[in-house]
PDB file of C-alpha atoms in Angstrom:
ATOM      1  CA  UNK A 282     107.088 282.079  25.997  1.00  0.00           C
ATOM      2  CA  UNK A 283     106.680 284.782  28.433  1.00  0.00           C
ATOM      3  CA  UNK A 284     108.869 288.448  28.295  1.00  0.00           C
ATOM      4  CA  UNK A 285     109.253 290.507  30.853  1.00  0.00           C
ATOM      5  CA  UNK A 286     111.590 293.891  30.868  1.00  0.00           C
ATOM      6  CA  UNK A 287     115.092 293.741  32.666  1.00  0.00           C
ATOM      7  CA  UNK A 288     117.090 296.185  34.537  1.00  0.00           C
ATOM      8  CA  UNK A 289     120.645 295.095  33.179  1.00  0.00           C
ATOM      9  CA  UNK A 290     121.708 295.449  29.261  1.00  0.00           C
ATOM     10  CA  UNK A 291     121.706 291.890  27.862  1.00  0.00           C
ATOM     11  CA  UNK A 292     118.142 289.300  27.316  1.00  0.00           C
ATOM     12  CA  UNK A 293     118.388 286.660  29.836  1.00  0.00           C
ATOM     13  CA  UNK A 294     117.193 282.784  29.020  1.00  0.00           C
ATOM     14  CA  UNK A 295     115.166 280.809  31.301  1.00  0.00           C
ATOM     15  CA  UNK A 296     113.906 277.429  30.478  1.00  0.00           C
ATOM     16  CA  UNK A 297     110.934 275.451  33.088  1.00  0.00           C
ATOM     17  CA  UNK A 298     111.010 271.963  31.781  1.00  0.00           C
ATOM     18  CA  UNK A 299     108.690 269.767  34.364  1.00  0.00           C
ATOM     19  CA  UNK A 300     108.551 266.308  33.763  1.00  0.00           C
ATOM     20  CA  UNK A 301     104.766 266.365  32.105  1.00  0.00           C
ATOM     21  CA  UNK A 302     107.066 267.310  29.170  1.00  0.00           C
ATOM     22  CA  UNK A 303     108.725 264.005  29.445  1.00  0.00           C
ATOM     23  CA  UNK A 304     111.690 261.749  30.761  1.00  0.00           C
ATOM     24  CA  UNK A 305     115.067 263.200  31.491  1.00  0.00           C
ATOM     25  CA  UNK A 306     116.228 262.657  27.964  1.00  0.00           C
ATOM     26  CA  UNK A 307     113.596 264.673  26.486  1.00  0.00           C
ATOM     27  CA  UNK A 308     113.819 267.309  29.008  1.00  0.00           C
ATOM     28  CA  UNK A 309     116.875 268.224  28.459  1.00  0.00           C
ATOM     29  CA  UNK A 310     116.593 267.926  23.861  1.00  0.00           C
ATOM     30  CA  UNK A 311     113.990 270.622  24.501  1.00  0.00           C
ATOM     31  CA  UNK A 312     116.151 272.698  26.762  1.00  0.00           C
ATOM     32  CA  UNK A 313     119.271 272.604  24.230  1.00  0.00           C
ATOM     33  CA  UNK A 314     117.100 272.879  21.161  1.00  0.00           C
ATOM     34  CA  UNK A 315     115.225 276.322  22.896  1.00  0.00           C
ATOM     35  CA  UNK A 316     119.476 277.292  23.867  1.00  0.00           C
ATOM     36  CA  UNK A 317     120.381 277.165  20.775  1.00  0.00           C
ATOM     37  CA  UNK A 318     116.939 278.800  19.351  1.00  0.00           C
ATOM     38  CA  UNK A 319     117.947 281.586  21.927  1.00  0.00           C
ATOM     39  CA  UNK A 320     121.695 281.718  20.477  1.00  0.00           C
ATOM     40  CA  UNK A 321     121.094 281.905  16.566  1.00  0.00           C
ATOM     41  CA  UNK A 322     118.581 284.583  17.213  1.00  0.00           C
ATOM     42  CA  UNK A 323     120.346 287.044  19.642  1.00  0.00           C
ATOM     43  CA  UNK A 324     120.571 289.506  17.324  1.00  0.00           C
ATOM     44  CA  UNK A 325     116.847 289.687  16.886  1.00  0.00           C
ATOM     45  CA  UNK A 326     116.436 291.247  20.582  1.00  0.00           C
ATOM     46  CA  UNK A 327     119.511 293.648  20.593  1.00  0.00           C
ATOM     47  CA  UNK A 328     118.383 296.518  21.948  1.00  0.00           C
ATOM     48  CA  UNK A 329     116.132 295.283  24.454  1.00  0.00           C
ATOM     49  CA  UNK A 330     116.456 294.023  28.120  1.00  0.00           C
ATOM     50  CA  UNK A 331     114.031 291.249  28.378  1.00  0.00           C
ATOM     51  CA  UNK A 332     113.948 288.065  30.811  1.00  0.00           C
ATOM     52  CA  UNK A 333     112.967 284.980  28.145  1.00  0.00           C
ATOM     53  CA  UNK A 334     111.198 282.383  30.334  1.00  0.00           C
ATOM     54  CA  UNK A 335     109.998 279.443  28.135  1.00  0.00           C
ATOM     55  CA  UNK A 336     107.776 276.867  29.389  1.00  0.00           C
ATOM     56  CA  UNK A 337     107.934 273.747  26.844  1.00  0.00           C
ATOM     57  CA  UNK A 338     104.573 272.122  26.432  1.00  0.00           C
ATOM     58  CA  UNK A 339     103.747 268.077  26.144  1.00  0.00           C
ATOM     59  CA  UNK A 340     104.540 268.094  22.560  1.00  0.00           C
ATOM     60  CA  UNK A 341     107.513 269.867  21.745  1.00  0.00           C
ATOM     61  CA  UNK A 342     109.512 267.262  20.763  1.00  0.00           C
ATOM     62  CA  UNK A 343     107.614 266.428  17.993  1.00  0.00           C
ATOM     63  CA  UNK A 344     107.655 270.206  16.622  1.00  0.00           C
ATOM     64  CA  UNK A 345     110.284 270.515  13.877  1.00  0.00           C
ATOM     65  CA  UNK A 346     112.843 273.009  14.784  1.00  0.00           C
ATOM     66  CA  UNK A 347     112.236 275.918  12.270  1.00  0.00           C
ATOM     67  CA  UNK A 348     108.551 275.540  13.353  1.00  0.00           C
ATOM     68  CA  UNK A 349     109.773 276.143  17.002  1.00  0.00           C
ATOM     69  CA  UNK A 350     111.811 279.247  16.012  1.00  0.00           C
ATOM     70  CA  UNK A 351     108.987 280.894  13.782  1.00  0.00           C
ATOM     71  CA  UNK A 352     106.968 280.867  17.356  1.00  0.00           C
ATOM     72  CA  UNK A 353     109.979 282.496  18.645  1.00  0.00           C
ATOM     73  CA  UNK A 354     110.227 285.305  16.570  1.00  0.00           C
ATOM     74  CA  UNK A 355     106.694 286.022  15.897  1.00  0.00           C
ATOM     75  CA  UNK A 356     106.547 286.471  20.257  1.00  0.00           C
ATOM     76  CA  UNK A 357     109.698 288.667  19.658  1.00  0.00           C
ATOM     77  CA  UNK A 358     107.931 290.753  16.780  1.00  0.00           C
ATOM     78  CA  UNK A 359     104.808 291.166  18.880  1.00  0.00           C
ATOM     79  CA  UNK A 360     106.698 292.193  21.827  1.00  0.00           C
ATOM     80  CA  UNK A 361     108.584 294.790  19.913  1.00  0.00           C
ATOM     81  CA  UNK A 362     105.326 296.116  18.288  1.00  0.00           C
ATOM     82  CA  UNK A 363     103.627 296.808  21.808  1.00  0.00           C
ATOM     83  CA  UNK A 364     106.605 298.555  22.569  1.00  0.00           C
TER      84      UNK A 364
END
C-alpha cells in the first residue's frame, strides 16, 4: 500500500493488479475485496487527502479478509502518526 498527499478534499483508490497475481478471475476478487476494504473504512481517513495505490501481491487471495484490513489500517495509523 503506498500513500501519497492529494490536492483535492476526498482519498482516492487505485488498485495495480498484474497478472503475476493471477488469472482474470482472481484479479478482479482482489480488486473488489481491496473496494470494499476501501469503502467500510472511509471514515478512518476523513480528514486527509491521500491517493491509496495498492499493489496486491502473489498471495492475496489466500489472506482472510479481516487479515487484509488490519494491514490496511495499521498503514493508515502509521501514516497519520508521521503526520
Amino acid at each position: 500500500v503506498s500513500l501519497a498527499r492529494r490536492c483535492v478534499l476526498e482519498t482516492g483508490l487505485g488498485i495495480i493488479a498484474t497478472r503475476r497475481l493471477g488469472g482474470a478471475t482472481s484479479r478482479n476478487r482482489s480488486k473488489r475485496v481491496i473496494r470494499e476494504i476501501f469503502r467500510l473504512n472511509k471514515g478512518e481517513h476523513e480528514g486527509f487527502s491521500l491517493d491509496i495505490v495498492v499493489l496486491p501481491r502473489p498471495g492475496f487471495s489466500e489472506k482472510t479478509f479481516d487479515i487484509l484490513q488490519d494491514d490496511y489500517l495499521n498503514t493508515l495509523r502509521r501514516y497519520a502518526r508521521s503526520q
